[in-house]
CSV table of N, CA and C in Angstrom, one decimal:
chain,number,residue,atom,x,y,z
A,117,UNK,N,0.9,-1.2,0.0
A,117,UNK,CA,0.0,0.0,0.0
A,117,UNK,C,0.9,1.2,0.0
A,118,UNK,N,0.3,2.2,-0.8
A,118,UNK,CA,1.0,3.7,-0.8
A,118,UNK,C,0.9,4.5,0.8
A,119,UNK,N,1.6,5.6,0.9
A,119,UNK,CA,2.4,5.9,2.1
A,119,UNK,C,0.9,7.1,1.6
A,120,UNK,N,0.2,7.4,3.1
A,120,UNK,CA,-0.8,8.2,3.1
A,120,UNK,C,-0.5,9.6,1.8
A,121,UNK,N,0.4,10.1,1.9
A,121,UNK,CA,0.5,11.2,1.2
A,121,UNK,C,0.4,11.2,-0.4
A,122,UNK,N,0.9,9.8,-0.7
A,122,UNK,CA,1.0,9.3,-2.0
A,122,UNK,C,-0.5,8.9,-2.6
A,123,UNK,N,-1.8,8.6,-1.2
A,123,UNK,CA,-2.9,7.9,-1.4
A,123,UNK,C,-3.9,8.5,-2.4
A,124,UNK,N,-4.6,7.9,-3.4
A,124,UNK,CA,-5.2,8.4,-4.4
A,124,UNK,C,-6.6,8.7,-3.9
A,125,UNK,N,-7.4,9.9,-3.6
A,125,UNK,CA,-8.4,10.1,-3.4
A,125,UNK,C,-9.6,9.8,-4.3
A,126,UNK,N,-10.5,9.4,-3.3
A,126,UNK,CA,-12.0,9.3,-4.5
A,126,UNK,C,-12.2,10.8,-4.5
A,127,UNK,N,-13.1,10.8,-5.4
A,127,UNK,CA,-14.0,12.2,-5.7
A,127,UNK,C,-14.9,12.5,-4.5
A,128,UNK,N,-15.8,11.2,-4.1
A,128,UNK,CA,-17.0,11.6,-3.1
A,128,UNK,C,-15.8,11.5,-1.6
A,129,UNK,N,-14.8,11.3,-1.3
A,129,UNK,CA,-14.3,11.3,-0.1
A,129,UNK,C,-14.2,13.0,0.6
A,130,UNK,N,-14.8,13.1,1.5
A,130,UNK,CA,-14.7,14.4,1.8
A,130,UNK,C,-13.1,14.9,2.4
A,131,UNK,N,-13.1,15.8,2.0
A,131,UNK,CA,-11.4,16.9,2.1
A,131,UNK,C,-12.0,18.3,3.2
A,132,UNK,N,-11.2,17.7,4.4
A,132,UNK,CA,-11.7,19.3,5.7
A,132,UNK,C,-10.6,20.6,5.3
A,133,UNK,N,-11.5,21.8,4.9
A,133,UNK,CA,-10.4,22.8,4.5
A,133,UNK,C,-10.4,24.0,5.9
A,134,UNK,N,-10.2,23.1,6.5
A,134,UNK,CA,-9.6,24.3,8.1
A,134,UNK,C,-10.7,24.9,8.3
A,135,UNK,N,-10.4,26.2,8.3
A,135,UNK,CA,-10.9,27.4,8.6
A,135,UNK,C,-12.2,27.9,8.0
A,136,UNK,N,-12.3,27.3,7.0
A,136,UNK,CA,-13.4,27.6,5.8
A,136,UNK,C,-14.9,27.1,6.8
A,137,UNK,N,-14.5,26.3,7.6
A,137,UNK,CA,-15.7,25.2,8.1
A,137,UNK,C,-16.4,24.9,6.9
A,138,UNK,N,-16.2,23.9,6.0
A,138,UNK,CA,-16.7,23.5,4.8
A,138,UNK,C,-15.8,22.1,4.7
A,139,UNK,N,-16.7,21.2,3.6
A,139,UNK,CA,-16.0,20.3,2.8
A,139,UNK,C,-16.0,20.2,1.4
A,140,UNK,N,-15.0,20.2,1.0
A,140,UNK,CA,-15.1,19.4,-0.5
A,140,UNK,C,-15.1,18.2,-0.9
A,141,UNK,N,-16.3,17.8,-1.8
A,141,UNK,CA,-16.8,17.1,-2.2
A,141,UNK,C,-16.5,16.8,-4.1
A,142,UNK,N,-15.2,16.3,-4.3
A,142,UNK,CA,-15.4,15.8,-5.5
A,142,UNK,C,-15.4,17.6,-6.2
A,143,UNK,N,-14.9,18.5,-5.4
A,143,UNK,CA,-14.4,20.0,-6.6
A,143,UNK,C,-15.7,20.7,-6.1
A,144,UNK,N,-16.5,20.3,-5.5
A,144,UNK,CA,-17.8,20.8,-4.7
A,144,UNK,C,-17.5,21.3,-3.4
A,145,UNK,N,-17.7,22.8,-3.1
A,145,UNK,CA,-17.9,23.4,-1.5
A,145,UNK,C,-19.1,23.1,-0.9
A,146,UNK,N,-19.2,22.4,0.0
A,146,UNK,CA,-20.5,22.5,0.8
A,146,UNK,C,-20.3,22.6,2.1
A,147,UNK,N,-20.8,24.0,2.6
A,147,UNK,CA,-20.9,24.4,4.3
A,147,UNK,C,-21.4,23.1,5.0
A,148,UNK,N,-20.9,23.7,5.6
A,148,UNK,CA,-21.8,22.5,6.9
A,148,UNK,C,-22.9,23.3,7.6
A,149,UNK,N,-23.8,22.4,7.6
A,149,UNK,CA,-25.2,22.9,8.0
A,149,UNK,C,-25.2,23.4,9.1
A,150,UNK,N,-25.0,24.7,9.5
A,150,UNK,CA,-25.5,25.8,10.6
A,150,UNK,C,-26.9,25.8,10.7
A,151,UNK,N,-27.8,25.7,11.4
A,151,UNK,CA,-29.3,25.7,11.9
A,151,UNK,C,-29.5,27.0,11.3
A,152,UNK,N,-29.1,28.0,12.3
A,152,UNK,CA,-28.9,28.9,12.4
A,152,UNK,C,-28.9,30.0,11.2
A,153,UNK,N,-27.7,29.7,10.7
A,153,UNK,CA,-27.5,30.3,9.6
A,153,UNK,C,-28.4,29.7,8.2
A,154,UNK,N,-29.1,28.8,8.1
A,154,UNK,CA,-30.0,28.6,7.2
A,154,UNK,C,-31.2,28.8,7.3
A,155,UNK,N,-31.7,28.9,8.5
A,155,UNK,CA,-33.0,29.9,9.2
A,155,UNK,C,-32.7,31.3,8.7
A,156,UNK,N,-31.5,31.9,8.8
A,156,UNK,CA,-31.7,33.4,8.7
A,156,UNK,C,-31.5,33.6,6.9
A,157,UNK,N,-31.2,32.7,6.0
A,157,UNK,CA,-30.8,32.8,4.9
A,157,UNK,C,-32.3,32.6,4.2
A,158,UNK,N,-32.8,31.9,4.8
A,158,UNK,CA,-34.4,31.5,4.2
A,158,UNK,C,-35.3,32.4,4.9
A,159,UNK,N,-35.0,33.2,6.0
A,159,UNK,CA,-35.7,34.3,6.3
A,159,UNK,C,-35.6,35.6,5.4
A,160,UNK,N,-34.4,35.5,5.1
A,160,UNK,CA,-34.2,37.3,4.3
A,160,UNK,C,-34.5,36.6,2.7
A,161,UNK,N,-34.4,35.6,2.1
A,161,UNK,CA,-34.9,34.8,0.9
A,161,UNK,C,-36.4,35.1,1.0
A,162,UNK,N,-37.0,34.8,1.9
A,162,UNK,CA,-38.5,35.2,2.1
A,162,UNK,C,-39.3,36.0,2.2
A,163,UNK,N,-38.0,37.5,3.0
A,163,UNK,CA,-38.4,38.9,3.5
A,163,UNK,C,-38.6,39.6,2.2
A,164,UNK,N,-37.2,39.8,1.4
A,164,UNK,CA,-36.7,40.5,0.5
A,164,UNK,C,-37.5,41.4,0.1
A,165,UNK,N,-39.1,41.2,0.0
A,165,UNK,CA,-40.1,42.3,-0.9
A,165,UNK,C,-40.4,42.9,0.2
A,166,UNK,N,-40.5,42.6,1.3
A,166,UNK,CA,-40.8,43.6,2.5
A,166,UNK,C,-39.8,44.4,3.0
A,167,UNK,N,-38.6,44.0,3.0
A,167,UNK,CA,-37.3,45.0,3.5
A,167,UNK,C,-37.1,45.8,2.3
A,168,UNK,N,-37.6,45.2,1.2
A,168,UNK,CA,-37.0,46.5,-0.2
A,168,UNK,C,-38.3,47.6,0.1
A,169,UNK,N,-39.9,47.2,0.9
A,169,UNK,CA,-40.6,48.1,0.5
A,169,UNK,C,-40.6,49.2,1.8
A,170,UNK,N,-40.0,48.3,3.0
A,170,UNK,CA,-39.5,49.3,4.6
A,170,UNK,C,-38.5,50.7,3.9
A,171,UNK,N,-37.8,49.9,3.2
A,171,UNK,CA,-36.3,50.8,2.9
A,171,UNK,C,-37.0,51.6,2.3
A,172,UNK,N,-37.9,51.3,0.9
A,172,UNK,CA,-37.9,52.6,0.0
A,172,UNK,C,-39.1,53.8,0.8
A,173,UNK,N,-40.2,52.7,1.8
A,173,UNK,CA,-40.9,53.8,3.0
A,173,UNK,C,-40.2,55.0,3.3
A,174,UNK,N,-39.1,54.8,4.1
A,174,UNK,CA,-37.9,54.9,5.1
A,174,UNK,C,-37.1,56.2,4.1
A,175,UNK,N,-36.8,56.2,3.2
A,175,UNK,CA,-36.1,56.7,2.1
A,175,UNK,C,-37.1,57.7,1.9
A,176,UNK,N,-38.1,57.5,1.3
A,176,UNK,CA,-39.2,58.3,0.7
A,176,UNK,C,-39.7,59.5,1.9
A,177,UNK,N,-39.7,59.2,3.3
A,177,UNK,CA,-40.3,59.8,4.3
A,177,UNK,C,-38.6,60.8,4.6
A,178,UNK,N,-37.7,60.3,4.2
A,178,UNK,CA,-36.5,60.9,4.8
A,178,UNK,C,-36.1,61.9,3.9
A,179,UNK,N,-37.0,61.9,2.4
A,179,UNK,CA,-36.7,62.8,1.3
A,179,UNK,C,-37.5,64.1,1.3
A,180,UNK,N,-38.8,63.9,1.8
A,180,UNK,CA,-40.2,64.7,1.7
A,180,UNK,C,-39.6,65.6,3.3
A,181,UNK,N,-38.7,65.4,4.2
A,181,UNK,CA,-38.4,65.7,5.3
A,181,UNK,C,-37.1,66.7,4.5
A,182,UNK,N,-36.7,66.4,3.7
A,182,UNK,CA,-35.5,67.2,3.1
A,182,UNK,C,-35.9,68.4,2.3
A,183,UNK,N,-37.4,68.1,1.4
A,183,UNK,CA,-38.3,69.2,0.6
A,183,UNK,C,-38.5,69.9,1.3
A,184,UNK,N,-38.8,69.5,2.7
A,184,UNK,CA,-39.8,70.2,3.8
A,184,UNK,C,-39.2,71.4,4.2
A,185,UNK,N,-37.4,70.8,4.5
A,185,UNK,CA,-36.6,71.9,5.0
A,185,UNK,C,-36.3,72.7,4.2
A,186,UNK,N,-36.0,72.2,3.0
A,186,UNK,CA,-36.1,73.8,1.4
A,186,UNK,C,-37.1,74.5,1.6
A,187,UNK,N,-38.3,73.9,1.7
A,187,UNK,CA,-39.7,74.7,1.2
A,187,UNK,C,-39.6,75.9,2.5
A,188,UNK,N,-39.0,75.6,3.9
A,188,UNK,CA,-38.8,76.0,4.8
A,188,UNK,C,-38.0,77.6,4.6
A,189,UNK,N,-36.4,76.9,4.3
A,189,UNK,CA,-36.0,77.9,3.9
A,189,UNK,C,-36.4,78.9,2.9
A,190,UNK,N,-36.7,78.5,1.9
A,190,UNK,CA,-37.6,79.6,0.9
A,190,UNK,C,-38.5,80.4,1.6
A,191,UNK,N,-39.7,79.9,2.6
A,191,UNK,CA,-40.5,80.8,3.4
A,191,UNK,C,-39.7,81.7,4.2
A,192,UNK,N,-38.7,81.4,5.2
A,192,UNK,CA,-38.2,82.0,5.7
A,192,UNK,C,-37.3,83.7,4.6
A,193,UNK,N,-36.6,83.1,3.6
A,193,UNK,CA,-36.2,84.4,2.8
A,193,UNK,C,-37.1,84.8,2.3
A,194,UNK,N,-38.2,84.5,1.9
A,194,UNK,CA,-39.4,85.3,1.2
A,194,UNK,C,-39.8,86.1,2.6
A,195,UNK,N,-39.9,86.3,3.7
A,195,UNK,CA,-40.7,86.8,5.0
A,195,UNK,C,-39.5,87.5,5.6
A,196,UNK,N,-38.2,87.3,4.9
A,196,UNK,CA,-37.4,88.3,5.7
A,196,UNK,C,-37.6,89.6,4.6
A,197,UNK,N,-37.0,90.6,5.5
A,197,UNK,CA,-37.2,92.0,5.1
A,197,UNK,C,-35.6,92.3,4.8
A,198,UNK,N,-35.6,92.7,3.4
A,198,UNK,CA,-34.1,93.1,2.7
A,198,UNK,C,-33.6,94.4,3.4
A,199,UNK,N,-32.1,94.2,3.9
A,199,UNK,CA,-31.6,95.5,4.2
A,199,UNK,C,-30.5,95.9,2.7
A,200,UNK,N,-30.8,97.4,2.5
A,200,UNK,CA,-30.7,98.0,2.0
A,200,UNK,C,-29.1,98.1,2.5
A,201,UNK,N,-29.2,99.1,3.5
A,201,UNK,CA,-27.9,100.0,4.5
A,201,UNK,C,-26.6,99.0,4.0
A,202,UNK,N,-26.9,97.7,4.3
A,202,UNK,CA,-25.4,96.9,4.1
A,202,UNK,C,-25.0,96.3,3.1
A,203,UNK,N,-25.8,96.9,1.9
A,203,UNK,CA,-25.2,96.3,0.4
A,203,UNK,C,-24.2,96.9,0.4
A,204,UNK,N,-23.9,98.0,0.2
A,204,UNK,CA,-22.5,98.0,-0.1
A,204,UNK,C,-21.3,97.8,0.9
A,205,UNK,N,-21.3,97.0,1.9
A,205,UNK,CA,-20.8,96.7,2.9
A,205,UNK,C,-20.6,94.8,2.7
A,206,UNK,N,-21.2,94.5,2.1
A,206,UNK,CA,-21.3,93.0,2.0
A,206,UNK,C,-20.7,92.8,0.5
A,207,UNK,N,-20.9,93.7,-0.3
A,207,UNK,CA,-20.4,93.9,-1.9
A,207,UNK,C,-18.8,93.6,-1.3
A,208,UNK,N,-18.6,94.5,-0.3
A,208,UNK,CA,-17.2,95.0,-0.1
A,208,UNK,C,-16.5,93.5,0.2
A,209,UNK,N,-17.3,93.4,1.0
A,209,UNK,CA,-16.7,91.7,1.9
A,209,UNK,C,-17.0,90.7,1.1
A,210,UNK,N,-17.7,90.5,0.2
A,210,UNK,CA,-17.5,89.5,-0.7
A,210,UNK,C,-16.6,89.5,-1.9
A,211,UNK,N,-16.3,90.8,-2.4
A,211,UNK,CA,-15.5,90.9,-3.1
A,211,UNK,C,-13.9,90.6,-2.6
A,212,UNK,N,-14.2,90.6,-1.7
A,212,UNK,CA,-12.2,90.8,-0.6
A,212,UNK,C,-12.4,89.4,-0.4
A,213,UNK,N,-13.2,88.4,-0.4
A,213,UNK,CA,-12.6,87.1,-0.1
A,213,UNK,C,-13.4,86.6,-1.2
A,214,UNK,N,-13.5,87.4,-2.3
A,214,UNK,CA,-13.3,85.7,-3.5
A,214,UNK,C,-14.7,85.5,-4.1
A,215,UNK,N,-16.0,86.2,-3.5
A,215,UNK,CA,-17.1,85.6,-4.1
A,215,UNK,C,-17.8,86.4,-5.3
A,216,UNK,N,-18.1,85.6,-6.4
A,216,UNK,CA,-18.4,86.4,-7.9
A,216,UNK,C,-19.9,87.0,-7.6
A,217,UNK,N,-21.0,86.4,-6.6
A,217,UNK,CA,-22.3,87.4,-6.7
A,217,UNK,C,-22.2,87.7,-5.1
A,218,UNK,N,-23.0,89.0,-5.0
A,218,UNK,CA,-22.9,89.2,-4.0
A,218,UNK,C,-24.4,89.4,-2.9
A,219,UNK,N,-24.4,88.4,-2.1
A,219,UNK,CA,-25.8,87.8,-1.8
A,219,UNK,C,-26.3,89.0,-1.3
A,220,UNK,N,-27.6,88.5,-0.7
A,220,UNK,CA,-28.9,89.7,-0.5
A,220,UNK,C,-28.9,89.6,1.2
A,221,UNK,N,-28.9,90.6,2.0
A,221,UNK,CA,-28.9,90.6,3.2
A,221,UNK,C,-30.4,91.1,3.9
A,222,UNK,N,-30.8,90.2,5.0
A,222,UNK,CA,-32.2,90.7,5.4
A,222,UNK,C,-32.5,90.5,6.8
A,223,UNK,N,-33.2,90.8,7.4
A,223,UNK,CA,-33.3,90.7,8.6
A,223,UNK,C,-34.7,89.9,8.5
A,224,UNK,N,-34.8,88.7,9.4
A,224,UNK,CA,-35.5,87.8,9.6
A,224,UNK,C,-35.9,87.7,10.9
A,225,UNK,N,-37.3,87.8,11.5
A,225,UNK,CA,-37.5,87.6,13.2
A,225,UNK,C,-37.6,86.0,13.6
A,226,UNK,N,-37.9,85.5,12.3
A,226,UNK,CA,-37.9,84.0,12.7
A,226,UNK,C,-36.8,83.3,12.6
A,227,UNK,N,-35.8,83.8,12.7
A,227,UNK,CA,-34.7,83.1,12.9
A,227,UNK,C,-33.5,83.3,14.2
A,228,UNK,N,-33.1,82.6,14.6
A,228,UNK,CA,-32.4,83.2,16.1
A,228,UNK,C,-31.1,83.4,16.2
A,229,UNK,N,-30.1,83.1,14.8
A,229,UNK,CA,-28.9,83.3,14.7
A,229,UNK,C,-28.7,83.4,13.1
A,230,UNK,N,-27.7,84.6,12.9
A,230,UNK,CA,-27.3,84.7,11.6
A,230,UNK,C,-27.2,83.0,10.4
A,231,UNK,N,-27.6,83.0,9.6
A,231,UNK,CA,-28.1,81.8,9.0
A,231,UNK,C,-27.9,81.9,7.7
A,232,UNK,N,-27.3,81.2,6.7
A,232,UNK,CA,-27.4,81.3,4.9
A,232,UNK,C,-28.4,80.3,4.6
A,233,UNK,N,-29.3,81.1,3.7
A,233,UNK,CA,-30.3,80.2,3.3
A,233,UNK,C,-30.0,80.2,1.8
A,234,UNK,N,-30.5,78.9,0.8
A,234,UNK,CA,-30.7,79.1,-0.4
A,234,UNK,C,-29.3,78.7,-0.7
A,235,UNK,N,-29.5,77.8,-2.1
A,235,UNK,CA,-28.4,77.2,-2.7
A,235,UNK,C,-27.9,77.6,-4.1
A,236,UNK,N,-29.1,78.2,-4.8
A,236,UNK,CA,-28.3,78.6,-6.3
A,236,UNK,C,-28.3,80.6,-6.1
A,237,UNK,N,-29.4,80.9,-5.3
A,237,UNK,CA,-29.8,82.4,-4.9
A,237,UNK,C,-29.3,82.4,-3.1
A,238,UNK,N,-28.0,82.4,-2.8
A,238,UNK,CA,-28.3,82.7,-1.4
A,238,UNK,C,-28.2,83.6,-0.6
A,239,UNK,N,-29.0,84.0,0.6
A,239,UNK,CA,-29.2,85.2,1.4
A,239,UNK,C,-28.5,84.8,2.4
A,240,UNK,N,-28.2,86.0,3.3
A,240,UNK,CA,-27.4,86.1,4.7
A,240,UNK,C,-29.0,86.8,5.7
A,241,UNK,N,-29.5,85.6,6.4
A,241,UNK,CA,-30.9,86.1,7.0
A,241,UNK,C,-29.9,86.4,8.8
A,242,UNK,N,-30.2,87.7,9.0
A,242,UNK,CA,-30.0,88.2,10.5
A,242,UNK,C,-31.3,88.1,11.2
A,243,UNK,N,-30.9,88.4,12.5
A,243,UNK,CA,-31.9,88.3,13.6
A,243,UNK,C,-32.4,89.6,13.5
A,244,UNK,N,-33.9,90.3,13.8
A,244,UNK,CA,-34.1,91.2,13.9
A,244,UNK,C,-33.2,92.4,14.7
A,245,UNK,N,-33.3,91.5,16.0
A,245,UNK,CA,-32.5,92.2,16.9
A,245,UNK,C,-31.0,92.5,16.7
A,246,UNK,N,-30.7,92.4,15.5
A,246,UNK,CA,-29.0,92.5,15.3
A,246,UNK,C,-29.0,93.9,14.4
A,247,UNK,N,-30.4,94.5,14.4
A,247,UNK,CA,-30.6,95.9,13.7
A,247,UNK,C,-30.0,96.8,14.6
A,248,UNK,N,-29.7,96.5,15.8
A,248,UNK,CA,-30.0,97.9,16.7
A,248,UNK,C,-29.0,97.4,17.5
A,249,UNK,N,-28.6,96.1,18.3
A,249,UNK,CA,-27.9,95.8,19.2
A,249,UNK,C,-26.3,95.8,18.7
A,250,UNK,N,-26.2,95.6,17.6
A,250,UNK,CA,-24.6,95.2,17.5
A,250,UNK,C,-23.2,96.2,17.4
A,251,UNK,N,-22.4,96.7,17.5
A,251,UNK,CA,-21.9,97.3,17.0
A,251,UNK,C,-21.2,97.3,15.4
A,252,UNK,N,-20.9,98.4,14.2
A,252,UNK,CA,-20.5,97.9,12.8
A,252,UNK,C,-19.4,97.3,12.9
A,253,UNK,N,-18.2,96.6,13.7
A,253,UNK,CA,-17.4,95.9,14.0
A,253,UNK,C,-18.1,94.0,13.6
A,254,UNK,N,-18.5,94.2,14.9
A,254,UNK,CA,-19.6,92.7,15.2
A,254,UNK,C,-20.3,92.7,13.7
A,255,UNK,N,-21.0,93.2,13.1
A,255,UNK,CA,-21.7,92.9,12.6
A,255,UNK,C,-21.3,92.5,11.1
A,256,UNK,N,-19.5,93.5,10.8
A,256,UNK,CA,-19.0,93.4,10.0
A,256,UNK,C,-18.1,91.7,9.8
A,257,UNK,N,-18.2,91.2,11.3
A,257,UNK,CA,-17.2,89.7,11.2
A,257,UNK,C,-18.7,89.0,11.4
A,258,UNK,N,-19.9,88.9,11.9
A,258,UNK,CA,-20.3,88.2,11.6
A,258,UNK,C,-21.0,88.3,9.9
A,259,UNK,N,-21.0,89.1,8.8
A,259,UNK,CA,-20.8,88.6,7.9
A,259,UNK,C,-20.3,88.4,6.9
A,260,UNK,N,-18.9,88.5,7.3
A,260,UNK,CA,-17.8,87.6,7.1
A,260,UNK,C,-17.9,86.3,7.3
A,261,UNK,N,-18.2,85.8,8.2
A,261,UNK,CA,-18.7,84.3,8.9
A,261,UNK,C,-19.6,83.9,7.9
A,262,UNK,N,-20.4,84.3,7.7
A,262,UNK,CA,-21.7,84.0,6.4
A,262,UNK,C,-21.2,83.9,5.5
A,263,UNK,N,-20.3,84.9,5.2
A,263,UNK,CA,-19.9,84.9,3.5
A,263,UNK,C,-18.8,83.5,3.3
A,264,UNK,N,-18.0,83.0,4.1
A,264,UNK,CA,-17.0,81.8,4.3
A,264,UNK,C,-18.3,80.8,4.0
A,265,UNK,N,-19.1,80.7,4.7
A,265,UNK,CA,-20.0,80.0,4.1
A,265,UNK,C,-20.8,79.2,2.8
A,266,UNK,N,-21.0,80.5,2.5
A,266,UNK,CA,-21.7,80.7,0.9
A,266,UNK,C,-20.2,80.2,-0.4
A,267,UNK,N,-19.0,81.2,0.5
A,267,UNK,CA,-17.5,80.2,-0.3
A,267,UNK,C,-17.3,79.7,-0.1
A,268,UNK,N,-17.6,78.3,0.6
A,268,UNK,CA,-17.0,76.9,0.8
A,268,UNK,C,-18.0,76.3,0.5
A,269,UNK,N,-19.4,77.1,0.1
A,269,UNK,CA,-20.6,76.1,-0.6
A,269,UNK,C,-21.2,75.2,-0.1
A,270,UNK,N,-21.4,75.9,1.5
A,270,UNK,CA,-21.5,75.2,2.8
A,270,UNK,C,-23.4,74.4,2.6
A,271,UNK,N,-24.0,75.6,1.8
A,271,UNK,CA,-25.4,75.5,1.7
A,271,UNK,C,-25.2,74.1,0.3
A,272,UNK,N,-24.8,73.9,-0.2
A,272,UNK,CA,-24.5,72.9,-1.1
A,272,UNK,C,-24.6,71.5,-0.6
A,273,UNK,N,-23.3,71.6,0.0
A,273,UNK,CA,-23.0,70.6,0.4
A,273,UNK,C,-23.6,70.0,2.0
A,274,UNK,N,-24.5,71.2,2.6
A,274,UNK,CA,-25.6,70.2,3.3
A,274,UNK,C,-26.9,69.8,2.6
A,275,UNK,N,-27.3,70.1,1.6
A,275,UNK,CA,-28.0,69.3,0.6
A,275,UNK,C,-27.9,68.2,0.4
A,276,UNK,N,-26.4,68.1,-0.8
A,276,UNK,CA,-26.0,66.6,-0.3
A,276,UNK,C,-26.3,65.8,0.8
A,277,UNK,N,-25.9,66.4,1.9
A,277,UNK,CA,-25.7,65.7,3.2
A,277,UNK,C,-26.6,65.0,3.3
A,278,UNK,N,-27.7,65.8,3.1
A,278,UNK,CA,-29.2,65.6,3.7
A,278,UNK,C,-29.6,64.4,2.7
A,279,UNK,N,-29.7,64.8,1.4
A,279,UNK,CA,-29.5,63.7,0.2
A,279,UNK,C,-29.1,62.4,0.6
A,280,UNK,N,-27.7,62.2,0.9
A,280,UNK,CA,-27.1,60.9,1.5
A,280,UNK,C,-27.6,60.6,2.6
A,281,UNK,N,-28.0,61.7,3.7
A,281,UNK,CA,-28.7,60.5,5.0
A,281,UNK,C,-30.1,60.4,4.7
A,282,UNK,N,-31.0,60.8,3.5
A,282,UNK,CA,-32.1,60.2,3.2
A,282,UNK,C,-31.9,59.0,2.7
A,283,UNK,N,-30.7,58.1,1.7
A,283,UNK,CA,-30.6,57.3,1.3
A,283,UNK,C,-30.4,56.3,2.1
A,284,UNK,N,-29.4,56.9,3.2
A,284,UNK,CA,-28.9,55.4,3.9
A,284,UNK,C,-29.7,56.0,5.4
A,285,UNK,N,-30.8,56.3,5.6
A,285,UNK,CA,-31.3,56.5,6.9
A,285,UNK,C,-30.7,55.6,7.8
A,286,UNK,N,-31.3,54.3,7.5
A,286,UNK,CA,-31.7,53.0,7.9
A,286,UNK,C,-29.4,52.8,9.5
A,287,UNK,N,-28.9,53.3,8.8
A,287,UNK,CA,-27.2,53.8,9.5
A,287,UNK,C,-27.4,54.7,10.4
């Protein structure tokens, strides 16, 4: 008889590959039967039309929540009241760091901190109260702070944002 190593295998003789927890069978992988794991494989085989229609629920409710907040912001710039006094103060400051239009500045009551609304048209909406309380110092760096904003395309790219966590809510 041949020395084990030399020994000629059948096809159906099963071959243990370690780590794989499997055998081969004749050029065939077959797991070894997990309870477990073929219960949950025949569950989501089963689910599939119900988890595709949770997701696209889930998705759809997370998108109409993203309209909601545009439609939002639009209300909000339509109801703010345009200041005049700091166009050419904001012309100035947008021009000194880089930005080709120069947004519309307004005082808003409904809002509680300087805020950029709007993504292809955007406004610099102030608090009412920043008509009267601030000094032209303060008022000149916070809209500087806005305008860094509007150039780094900040209103852009929380769109996106919003966009991607409506897709993958479910994370």
């Amino acid at each position: 008889s041949l020395p084990r190593k030399f020994a000629v295998r059948r096809p159906t003789d099963p071959v243990f590959l370690g780590d794989l927890d499997a055998f081969a069978f004749g050029g065939e992988i077959r797991l070894r039967d997990l309870g477990w794991a073929t219960r949950a494989r025949d569950w989501l085989e089963g689910s599939a039309s119900q988890i595709v229609v949770a997701y696209s629920v889930g998705a759809i409710l997370m998108l109409l929540r993203v309209l909601l907040g545009l439609t939002g912001c639009r209300k909000l710039r339509d109801a703010a009241a345009p200041e005049t006094e700091l166009t050419q103060l904001v012309r100035h400051l947008s021009h000194q760091i880089g930005l080709r239009v120069t947004p519309v500045v307004a005082y808003c009551c409904d809002v509680a901190a300087p805020t950029v609304v709007g993504v292809l048209k955007p406004a610099v909406l102030l608090p009412g109260a920043f008509a009267t309380g601030l000094s032209p110092e303060q008022i000149e760096a916070i809209l500087l702070h806005e305008l860094a904003h509007i150039r780094r395309f900040d209103p852009l790219l929380n769109v996106v944002q919003r966009l991607i966590e409506a897709l993958l809510f479910f994370h």
